[in-house]
Coordinates of C-alpha atoms in Angstrom, one line a residue:
M1323 CA 166.3 123.9 80.7
A1324 CA 166.4 120.1 80.1
V1325 CA 165.1 119.2 83.5
P1326 CA 161.7 120.9 83.3
I1327 CA 161.2 119.7 79.8
T1328 CA 161.7 116.0 80.9
E1329 CA 159.5 116.4 84.0
S1330 CA 156.4 117.9 82.3
P1331 CA 155.0 114.6 80.8
A1332 CA 155.3 112.9 84.1
V1333 CA 153.4 115.7 85.8
G1334 CA 150.6 115.5 83.2
A1335 CA 150.4 111.7 83.6
R1336 CA 150.1 112.1 87.4
L1337 CA 147.3 114.7 87.0
L1338 CA 145.4 112.4 84.6
I1339 CA 145.6 109.4 86.9
T1340 CA 144.5 111.5 89.9
T1341 CA 141.5 112.8 87.9
F1342 CA 140.5 109.3 86.8
V1343 CA 140.8 107.9 90.4
T1344 CA 138.8 110.8 91.8
T1345 CA 136.0 110.3 89.2
L1346 CA 135.9 106.6 89.9
I1347 CA 135.6 107.1 93.6
F1348 CA 132.9 109.7 93.1
H1349 CA 130.8 107.4 90.9
S1350 CA 131.2 104.5 93.3
S1351 CA 130.1 106.7 96.3
V1352 CA 127.0 107.8 94.3
A1353 CA 126.2 104.2 93.5
D1354 CA 126.5 103.2 97.1
I1355 CA 124.3 106.0 98.2
A1356 CA 121.7 105.0 95.6
V1357 CA 121.8 101.3 96.7
G1358 CA 121.6 102.3 100.3
A1359 CA 118.6 104.5 99.6
S1360 CA 116.9 101.6 97.8
T1361 CA 117.6 99.0 100.5
T1362 CA 116.5 101.3 103.3
E1363 CA 113.0 101.6 101.7
E1364 CA 110.6 99.9 103.9
A1365 CA 108.6 97.0 102.6
P1366 CA 104.8 97.3 102.6
H1367 CA 102.7 95.7 105.2
R1368 CA 101.1 92.4 104.0
R1369 CA 97.7 91.1 105.3
F1370 CA 96.3 87.8 104.2
E1371 CA 92.8 87.9 102.7
Y1372 CA 91.2 84.5 103.2
K1373 CA 88.0 85.4 101.4
Y1374 CA 89.9 85.8 98.1
S1375 CA 92.2 82.8 98.5
F1376 CA 92.1 79.0 98.5
K1377 CA 94.6 76.2 99.2
G1378 CA 94.6 72.6 100.3
P1379 CA 94.0 70.4 102.1
H1380 CA 90.2 70.3 102.3
L1381 CA 90.0 72.8 99.5
S1382 CA 86.6 71.8 98.3
Q1383 CA 83.4 71.4 100.3
S1384 CA 81.1 68.5 100.5
D1385 CA 78.9 69.9 97.6
G1386 CA 82.0 70.2 95.4
G1387 CA 82.3 74.0 95.6
I1388 CA 85.2 76.2 96.7
P1389 CA 84.5 78.6 99.7
F1390 CA 84.1 82.2 98.4
W1391 CA 84.8 81.1 94.8
I1392 CA 82.8 79.9 91.8
H1393 CA 84.0 77.4 89.1
T1394 CA 82.7 77.1 85.6
G1395 CA 83.3 75.0 82.5
N1396 CA 85.5 71.9 82.9
A1397 CA 87.0 72.9 86.2
I1398 CA 87.1 70.1 88.8
P1399 CA 87.8 71.1 92.5
S1400 CA 89.2 68.4 94.7
A1401 CA 90.6 68.2 98.3
D1402 CA 94.1 69.5 97.5
Q1403 CA 93.9 71.3 94.1
V1404 CA 91.6 72.6 91.4
R1405 CA 92.0 71.0 88.0
I1406 CA 91.1 73.9 85.7
T1407 CA 91.2 71.7 82.6
P1408 CA 92.0 68.0 82.2
S1409 CA 94.3 66.7 79.5
L1410 CA 91.5 66.3 76.9
R1411 CA 91.1 68.3 73.7
S1412 CA 89.0 71.5 73.5
Q1413 CA 88.5 71.9 77.2
R1414 CA 87.8 75.2 79.0
G1415 CA 87.5 76.0 82.7
S1416 CA 87.9 78.8 85.2
V1417 CA 87.5 79.8 88.8
W1418 CA 86.5 83.3 90.0
T1419 CA 86.0 85.1 93.3
K1420 CA 82.4 85.7 94.3
N1421 CA 83.0 89.2 95.8
K1422 CA 84.8 92.1 94.3
V1423 CA 88.3 93.2 95.5
N1424 CA 88.8 96.9 96.3
F1425 CA 92.4 96.9 97.4
E1426 CA 94.6 99.7 96.1
H1427 CA 97.7 97.6 96.4
W1428 CA 97.8 93.8 96.4
E1429 CA 100.0 90.7 95.9
A1430 CA 98.9 87.3 94.6
E1431 CA 100.9 84.1 94.9
V1432 CA 99.8 81.3 92.5
T1433 CA 101.0 77.7 92.8
F1434 CA 100.2 75.6 89.8
R1435 CA 101.4 72.6 87.7
V1436 CA 101.1 72.2 84.0
S1437 CA 101.8 68.6 82.9
G1438 CA 101.3 66.6 79.7
R1439 CA 102.7 63.6 77.9
G1440 CA 103.8 65.3 74.8
R1441 CA 106.8 67.5 74.1
M1442 CA 104.5 70.4 73.4
G1443 CA 101.3 71.4 75.1
A1444 CA 98.3 73.7 74.7
D1445 CA 96.9 76.2 75.2
G1446 CA 97.9 77.6 78.6
L1447 CA 96.8 79.2 81.8
A1448 CA 95.9 82.8 82.8
V1449 CA 95.6 84.8 86.0
W1450 CA 93.1 87.6 85.8
F1451 CA 92.1 90.8 87.6
T1452 CA 89.1 92.3 85.7
S1453 CA 86.1 94.5 86.5
T1454 CA 83.7 91.7 85.7
Q1455 CA 83.9 87.9 85.9
G1456 CA 84.9 86.5 82.5
L1457 CA 83.3 83.1 83.1
E1458 CA 83.7 81.7 79.6
G1459 CA 85.4 82.8 76.4
P1460 CA 88.1 82.2 73.8
V1461 CA 91.1 83.7 75.7
Y1462 CA 92.5 80.8 77.8
G1463 CA 88.9 79.8 78.7
A1464 CA 87.9 83.3 79.8
A1465 CA 86.0 86.2 78.0
D1466 CA 87.7 88.5 75.5
Q1467 CA 87.6 92.3 75.6
W1468 CA 88.1 92.4 79.4
N1469 CA 88.7 95.5 81.4
G1470 CA 91.8 94.9 83.5
I1471 CA 94.9 92.8 83.2
G1472 CA 95.8 89.2 82.5
V1473 CA 99.0 87.3 83.2
F1474 CA 99.2 84.6 80.5
F1475 CA 101.2 81.4 80.8
D1476 CA 101.2 80.5 77.1
S1477 CA 102.4 77.0 76.2
F1478 CA 101.6 76.7 72.5
D1479 CA 103.5 78.5 69.7
N1480 CA 100.8 79.9 67.4
D1481 CA 103.0 82.2 65.4
G1482 CA 105.8 79.6 64.8
K1483 CA 108.5 81.9 66.2
K1484 CA 109.7 79.2 68.7
N1485 CA 109.2 81.7 71.6
N1486 CA 107.0 79.5 73.8
P1487 CA 106.4 78.6 76.6
A1488 CA 106.2 82.2 77.6
I1489 CA 104.7 84.5 80.2
L1490 CA 102.9 87.7 79.0
V1491 CA 101.3 90.6 80.8
V1492 CA 98.4 92.0 78.7
G1493 CA 96.2 94.9 79.6
N1494 CA 92.9 95.8 78.1
N1495 CA 90.3 98.6 78.5
G1496 CA 87.4 96.5 77.3
N1497 CA 87.8 97.3 73.6
L1498 CA 90.7 95.3 72.4
V1499 CA 90.4 91.8 70.9
Y1500 CA 93.2 89.4 71.9
D1501 CA 95.6 88.6 69.1
H1502 CA 95.7 84.8 69.0
Q1503 CA 97.7 84.5 65.8
N1504 CA 100.7 86.3 67.2
D1505 CA 100.4 84.9 70.7
G1506 CA 99.5 88.4 72.0
S1507 CA 103.0 89.6 71.4
T1508 CA 101.7 92.8 69.7
Q1509 CA 99.7 93.7 72.8
A1510 CA 102.0 92.5 75.6
L1511 CA 103.2 95.1 78.1
G1512 CA 105.8 92.7 79.4
T1513 CA 107.0 89.2 78.7
C1514 CA 109.7 86.6 79.5
L1515 CA 110.5 83.1 78.3
R1516 CA 110.1 80.5 81.0
D1517 CA 109.4 76.8 80.6
F1518 CA 106.7 75.9 83.2
R1519 CA 105.6 72.5 81.8
N1520 CA 106.4 69.1 83.4
K1521 CA 108.5 70.4 86.3
P1522 CA 109.5 68.2 89.3
Y1523 CA 108.0 70.7 91.7
P1524 CA 105.0 73.0 91.4
V1525 CA 105.7 76.3 89.7
R1526 CA 105.0 79.5 91.7
A1527 CA 104.2 83.0 90.4
K1528 CA 104.2 86.1 92.6
I1529 CA 102.3 89.0 91.0
T1530 CA 102.6 92.3 92.8
Y1531 CA 100.7 95.5 92.1
Y1532 CA 102.2 98.3 94.2
K1533 CA 102.2 102.0 93.5
R1534 CA 101.1 101.5 89.9
T1535 CA 103.8 99.1 89.2
L1536 CA 103.1 95.5 88.3
T1537 CA 105.9 93.0 89.0
V1538 CA 105.9 89.3 88.1
L1539 CA 108.4 86.9 89.8
I1540 CA 108.6 83.2 88.9
N1541 CA 109.8 80.1 90.8
N1542 CA 110.7 77.7 88.0
G1543 CA 109.8 74.5 89.9
F1544 CA 113.3 72.9 89.9
T1545 CA 113.8 73.1 93.7
P1546 CA 111.5 72.7 96.6
D1547 CA 112.4 76.1 98.0
K1548 CA 109.3 78.2 98.0
E1549 CA 111.1 81.5 98.1
D1550 CA 113.5 80.8 95.2
Y1551 CA 112.0 83.5 92.9
E1552 CA 113.6 85.0 89.8
F1553 CA 112.6 88.2 88.0
C1554 CA 110.3 87.8 85.0
T1555 CA 108.9 91.2 84.0
K1556 CA 107.9 94.6 85.3
V1557 CA 105.4 97.2 84.0
D1558 CA 105.5 100.8 85.3
N1559 CA 102.6 103.3 85.3
M1560 CA 100.1 100.4 85.1
V1561 CA 96.5 101.7 85.6
I1562 CA 93.9 99.0 86.6
P1563 CA 90.3 99.2 87.8
S1564 CA 89.9 100.3 91.4
D1565 CA 87.8 97.2 92.1
G1566 CA 87.4 93.9 90.4
F1567 CA 87.4 90.1 90.5
F1568 CA 90.4 87.7 90.6
G1569 CA 90.2 84.6 88.4
I1570 CA 92.2 81.7 87.0
S1571 CA 91.3 80.1 83.7
A1572 CA 92.9 77.6 81.3
A1573 CA 92.1 76.0 77.9
T1574 CA 93.3 73.2 75.7
G1575 CA 93.2 72.8 71.9
G1576 CA 94.5 70.1 69.5
L1577 CA 97.1 69.3 72.2
A1578 CA 96.2 69.0 75.8
D1579 CA 97.7 69.4 79.3
D1580 CA 96.5 69.0 82.8
H1581 CA 96.3 72.6 84.3
D1582 CA 96.2 72.2 88.1
V1583 CA 96.2 75.1 90.6
L1584 CA 97.3 74.1 94.0
S1585 CA 96.8 77.4 95.8
F1586 CA 95.9 81.1 95.2
L1587 CA 96.9 83.4 98.1
L1588 CA 96.0 87.1 98.0
F1589 CA 97.6 89.7 100.3
R1590 CA 96.5 93.3 100.8
L1591 CA 99.5 95.6 100.7
T1592 CA 99.6 98.8 102.8
E1593 CA 102.2 101.5 102.6
P1594 CA 104.5 101.9 105.6
G1595 CA 103.2 104.3 108.1
Q1596 CA 99.6 103.8 107.1
Q1597 CA 97.2 101.7 109.2
P1598 CA 95.2 99.0 107.3
P1599 CA 91.5 99.6 107.4
P1600 CA 89.6 97.5 110.0
V1601 CA 87.8 94.4 108.9
E1602 CA 84.4 95.8 109.7
S1603 CA 84.7 98.6 107.2
E1604 CA 85.2 96.0 104.4
I1605 CA 81.8 94.5 104.8
P1606 CA 79.1 96.4 102.9
K1607 CA 76.2 97.8 104.8
E1608 CA 73.7 95.6 102.9
E1609 CA 75.5 92.5 104.0
K1610 CA 75.8 93.7 107.6
D1611 CA 72.1 94.4 107.8
K1612 CA 71.3 91.0 106.2
Y1613 CA 73.6 89.1 108.7
Q1614 CA 72.2 91.1 111.6
E1615 CA 68.6 90.2 110.5
E1616 CA 69.5 86.5 110.2
F1617 CA 71.1 86.6 113.6
Q1618 CA 68.0 88.1 115.2
N1619 CA 65.7 85.6 113.6
F1620 CA 67.9 82.8 114.8
Q1621 CA 68.0 84.2 118.3
Q1622 CA 64.2 84.4 118.4
E1623 CA 63.8 80.8 117.2
L1624 CA 66.2 79.7 119.9
D1625 CA 64.3 81.5 122.6
K1626 CA 61.1 79.9 121.4
K1627 CA 62.6 76.5 121.5
K1628 CA 64.0 77.1 125.0
E1629 CA 60.5 78.1 126.2
E1630 CA 59.0 75.0 124.6
F1631 CA 61.6 72.8 126.2
Q1632 CA 61.0 74.3 129.6
K1633 CA 57.2 73.7 129.3
E1634 CA 57.8 70.1 128.3
H1635 CA 60.5 69.5 131.0
P1636 CA 59.6 71.5 134.1
D1637 CA 61.9 69.4 136.3
V1638 CA 65.0 70.7 134.6
Q1639 CA 63.8 74.2 134.4
G1640 CA 65.9 75.7 137.2
E1641 CA 69.1 73.7 136.5
P1642 CA 71.9 75.8 135.2
I1643 CA 73.2 74.9 131.7
D1644 CA 76.8 75.4 132.7
D1645 CA 76.7 72.3 134.9
M1646 CA 76.2 70.1 131.8
Y1647 CA 79.7 70.9 130.6
E1648 CA 83.0 70.1 132.2
S1649 CA 85.1 73.0 133.5
V1650 CA 88.9 73.4 133.1
N1651 CA 89.5 72.5 136.8
D1652 CA 87.3 69.4 136.6
R1653 CA 89.1 68.2 133.4
E1654 CA 92.5 68.6 135.0
I1655 CA 91.4 66.7 138.2
R1656 CA 89.9 64.0 136.0
Q1657 CA 93.1 63.7 134.1
V1658 CA 95.1 63.4 137.3
F1659 CA 92.9 60.7 138.6
E1660 CA 93.0 58.8 135.4
G1661 CA 96.8 58.9 135.5
Q1662 CA 96.8 57.7 139.1
N1663 CA 94.5 54.8 138.1
R1664 CA 96.8 53.8 135.3
I1665 CA 99.8 53.9 137.7
H1666 CA 97.8 51.8 140.2
L1667 CA 97.1 49.1 137.6
E1668 CA 100.7 49.0 136.5
I1669 CA 102.0 48.6 140.1
K1670 CA 99.4 45.8 140.7
Q1671 CA 100.6 44.0 137.7
L1672 CA 104.3 44.3 138.8
N1673 CA 103.3 43.1 142.2
R1674 CA 101.7 40.0 140.7
Q1675 CA 104.8 39.3 138.6
L1676 CA 107.0 39.8 141.7
A1677 CA 104.9 37.4 143.7
M1678 CA 105.4 34.7 141.0
I1679 CA 109.1 35.3 141.0
L1680 CA 109.2 35.0 144.8
D1681 CA 107.3 31.7 144.7
E1682 CA 109.7 30.4 142.0
Q1683 CA 112.7 31.3 144.1
R1684 CA 111.3 29.6 147.2
R1685 CA 110.8 26.5 145.2
Y1686 CA 114.4 26.6 144.0
V1687 CA 115.6 27.0 147.5
S1688 CA 113.6 24.0 148.8
V1689 CA 114.9 21.9 145.9
I1690 CA 118.5 22.8 146.5
T1691 CA 118.2 22.2 150.2
D1692 CA 116.8 18.6 149.5
E1693 CA 119.7 18.0 147.1
V1694 CA 122.2 19.1 149.7
A1695 CA 120.7 16.7 152.2
K1696 CA 120.8 13.8 149.7
K1697 CA 124.4 14.5 148.7
G1698 CA 125.5 14.6 152.3
A1699 CA 124.2 11.0 152.8
N1700 CA 125.4 9.3 149.6
T1701 CA 128.7 11.0 148.5
E1702 CA 132.2 10.6 149.9
S1703 CA 133.9 13.2 152.0
G1704 CA 136.2 14.8 149.3
Q1705 CA 133.4 15.2 146.9
L1706 CA 131.1 16.4 149.6
D1707 CA 133.3 19.3 150.4
S1708 CA 133.4 20.7 146.9
A1709 CA 129.7 20.0 146.1
G1710 CA 128.7 21.3 149.5
Q1711 CA 130.6 24.6 149.0
Q1712 CA 129.0 25.1 145.6
L1713 CA 125.5 24.3 146.8
G1714 CA 126.1 26.4 149.9
S1715 CA 126.9 29.4 147.7
I1716 CA 123.8 28.8 145.6
V1717 CA 121.7 28.6 148.8
A1718 CA 123.2 31.8 150.1
T1719 CA 122.6 33.6 146.7
Q1720 CA 119.0 32.4 146.6
Q1721 CA 118.4 33.6 150.1
E1722 CA 119.7 37.0 149.2
V1723 CA 117.4 37.0 146.2
L1724 CA 114.5 36.1 148.4
K1725 CA 115.4 38.9 150.8
S1726 CA 115.6 41.5 148.0
L1727 CA 112.3 40.3 146.5
N1728 CA 110.6 40.6 149.9
E1729 CA 111.9 44.2 150.1
L1730 CA 110.6 44.9 146.6
K1731 CA 107.2 43.5 147.6
S1732 CA 107.1 45.7 150.6
S1733 CA 108.0 48.7 148.5
F1734 CA 105.2 47.8 146.1
H1735 CA 102.7 47.6 148.9
E1736 CA 103.9 51.0 150.2
S1737 CA 103.4 52.5 146.7
L1738 CA 99.9 51.0 146.5
R1739 CA 99.1 52.4 149.9
Q1740 CA 100.2 55.9 148.9
I1741 CA 98.2 55.8 145.7
G1742 CA 95.1 54.7 147.5
S1743 CA 95.5 57.5 150.0
V1744 CA 96.0 60.1 147.2
Q1745 CA 92.8 58.9 145.5
N1746 CA 90.8 59.0 148.8
Q1747 CA 92.0 62.5 149.4
G1748 CA 91.1 63.5 145.8
N1749 CA 87.6 62.1 146.1
Q1750 CA 87.0 63.9 149.4
A1751 CA 88.3 67.3 148.2
A1752 CA 89.8 68.5 144.9
M1753 CA 92.0 71.2 146.3
G1754 CA 95.1 69.3 147.4
T1755 CA 97.2 70.0 144.4
Y1756 CA 100.5 70.4 146.2
E1757 CA 100.0 67.2 148.3
T1758 CA 99.0 65.3 145.1
M1759 CA 102.3 66.4 143.4
Q1760 CA 104.2 65.4 146.6
H1761 CA 102.6 61.9 146.5
F1762 CA 103.4 61.5 142.8
S1763 CA 107.1 62.4 143.6
D1764 CA 107.1 59.7 146.4
I1765 CA 105.6 57.1 144.0
K1766 CA 108.2 58.0 141.3
E1767 CA 111.1 57.5 143.8
H1768 CA 109.7 54.1 144.9
L1769 CA 109.4 53.0 141.3
H1770 CA 113.0 54.1 140.6
T1771 CA 114.1 52.1 143.6
V1772 CA 112.2 49.0 142.4
K1773 CA 113.7 49.4 138.9
R1774 CA 117.3 49.6 140.4
D1775 CA 116.8 46.6 142.6
V1776 CA 115.4 44.5 139.7
E1777 CA 118.3 45.4 137.5
H1778 CA 120.8 44.6 140.3
L1779 CA 119.2 41.2 140.8
V1780 CA 119.3 40.5 137.0
Q1781 CA 123.0 41.4 136.9
R1782 CA 123.8 39.3 140.0
N1783 CA 122.1 36.2 138.6
A1784 CA 123.8 36.6 135.2
Q1785 CA 127.2 36.9 136.8
N1786 CA 126.8 34.1 139.4
P1787 CA 128.9 31.1 138.2
A1788 CA 127.1 28.7 140.5
D1789 CA 124.2 28.7 138.1
K1790 CA 126.2 26.6 135.7
V1791 CA 126.6 23.8 138.3
L1792 CA 123.0 22.7 138.3
K1793 CA 122.6 20.5 135.3
C1794 CA 120.6 17.4 134.7
P1795 CA 122.7 14.2 135.0
E1796 CA 123.6 12.6 131.7
L1797 CA 122.2 9.2 131.0
P1798 CA 124.7 6.3 130.7
P1799 CA 125.1 4.7 127.2
M1800 CA 122.6 2.0 126.6
P1801 CA 124.2 -1.5 125.9
S1802 CA 123.6 -3.1 122.5
C1803 CA 121.0 -5.9 122.7
L1804 CA 122.1 -7.8 119.5
S1805 CA 125.7 -8.7 118.5
T1806 CA 127.0 -9.3 115.0
V1807 CA 127.3 -13.1 115.5
H1808 CA 123.8 -13.4 116.8
F1809 CA 122.5 -11.4 113.8
A1810 CA 124.3 -13.6 111.3
I1811 CA 122.9 -16.8 112.9
F1812 CA 119.5 -15.3 112.9
V1813 CA 119.7 -14.5 109.1
V1814 CA 121.0 -18.1 108.3
V1815 CA 118.2 -19.8 110.2
Q1816 CA 115.6 -17.5 108.7
S1817 CA 116.9 -18.4 105.2
V1818 CA 116.9 -22.1 105.8
L1819 CA 113.3 -22.0 107.1
F1820 CA 112.2 -20.0 104.1
F1821 CA 113.9 -22.5 101.7
C1822 CA 112.3 -25.5 103.4
Y1823 CA 108.9 -23.8 103.2
V1824 CA 109.3 -23.2 99.5
M1825 CA 110.2 -26.9 98.9
Y1826 CA 107.3 -28.1 101.0
K1827 CA 104.9 -25.8 99.1
S1828 CA 106.1 -27.1 95.7
Q1829 CA 105.8 -30.8 96.7
Q1830 CA 102.2 -30.1 97.8
E1831 CA 101.3 -28.5 94.5
A1832 CA 102.9 -31.4 92.6
A1833 CA 100.9 -34.0 94.5
A1834 CA 97.7 -32.1 93.9
K1835 CA 98.2 -32.2 90.1
K1836 CA 98.1 -36.0 90.0
F1837 CA 94.4 -36.1 90.7
F1838 CA 93.5 -34.1 87.6

């Protein structure tokens, strides 16, 4: 009876451990299934909408405006950014799309920079999607009581709770007044604390509205990686107007920052399996009719001008207009001939340089030959043998150089002749493409041969020890014209003559005084 009594606790422990392990495995498998289901969900299709976007370079036009956008207040568009407000007190500015957006799902990417000299800044920047354009107002430079949503980048702590800079998502149905005293915290649908001032790189915000869910992701501006986003906030069951305007606004107060927007990119999101609507369906019928009428008017004016031109210039009436422009084949043939002309000029220049080298080598050979003849008549037999051998080797080397240079010159003449024949064939008929390429290959081979021969000659002349023999003879030391003894005698005689002159001069002056 003792044995079953001692084994019953062990059996209970085993059953407990088995139950715990089974439950753990079941929960982990359920979690894996949930994660797999979430990862297998297809991402929506994104299509860039240029009419609701802007970015540099060449952001602004010559008249200072932004294509498809309007700017108000203190906003200053430039080539690479839009300065919504400068770092001055009590400034307001905004930019808004000219046309309404009627996308069901969308994603906006905003790249901006908020910078100031102080430790604190004001007031902040806002990204809007509203049913009407809030051009001016007290809420970050835009109108209050808006109908839509606003994503606020608040940089000033109005309520003194030390919870700024912060990012808030605030919705409005057109009846609420923004709570400035509490920094909108009582009306915020979602918020996160992020410092976006004075960052080394521009800050990026990705705002996505998909299936009634608004998600805000932030790139904090610490790295140049454009895709380094982190989660900020998410609002579910978000209902916004079916169509509206996008806008960006900013404002300053007692403190001031530069609020610069570098780009605003809008993407239309389409659910997987659904085809995005064609571009033609997005243009309203009124605009289509207006553009069609403008096109017809322009076409009529063009036809009238053509008739007037033909009446004033009857000579060119029957000439086709296409002949005035260069075709693709003509341009290719012209480029081939221009390349041939450049090669021709380069080879001519090399031929001139080669002729100069050849003349110089011939002069050296003649000088060395004369030197050998003089040495043979004036030197002894022993010295004649060694000098004659050295000079003979130099003469042989120079003759080889002359021979190689003559071969190079003949090769250059052959290349010039081939280029001339190719050009003549091209001028006669522009159809010999294969033959032209073959001639180019021959020219290339000749040029490679010339290059190898020149390098070989340079190496041979650099390694030839006989070049060190030809040196100018050193001049013998000049004998000294004046010795030390002669110099001492000259100094003594000069001193005596000077002393005698001084004595004579003094006697003459003494004799002249007697008469006064």
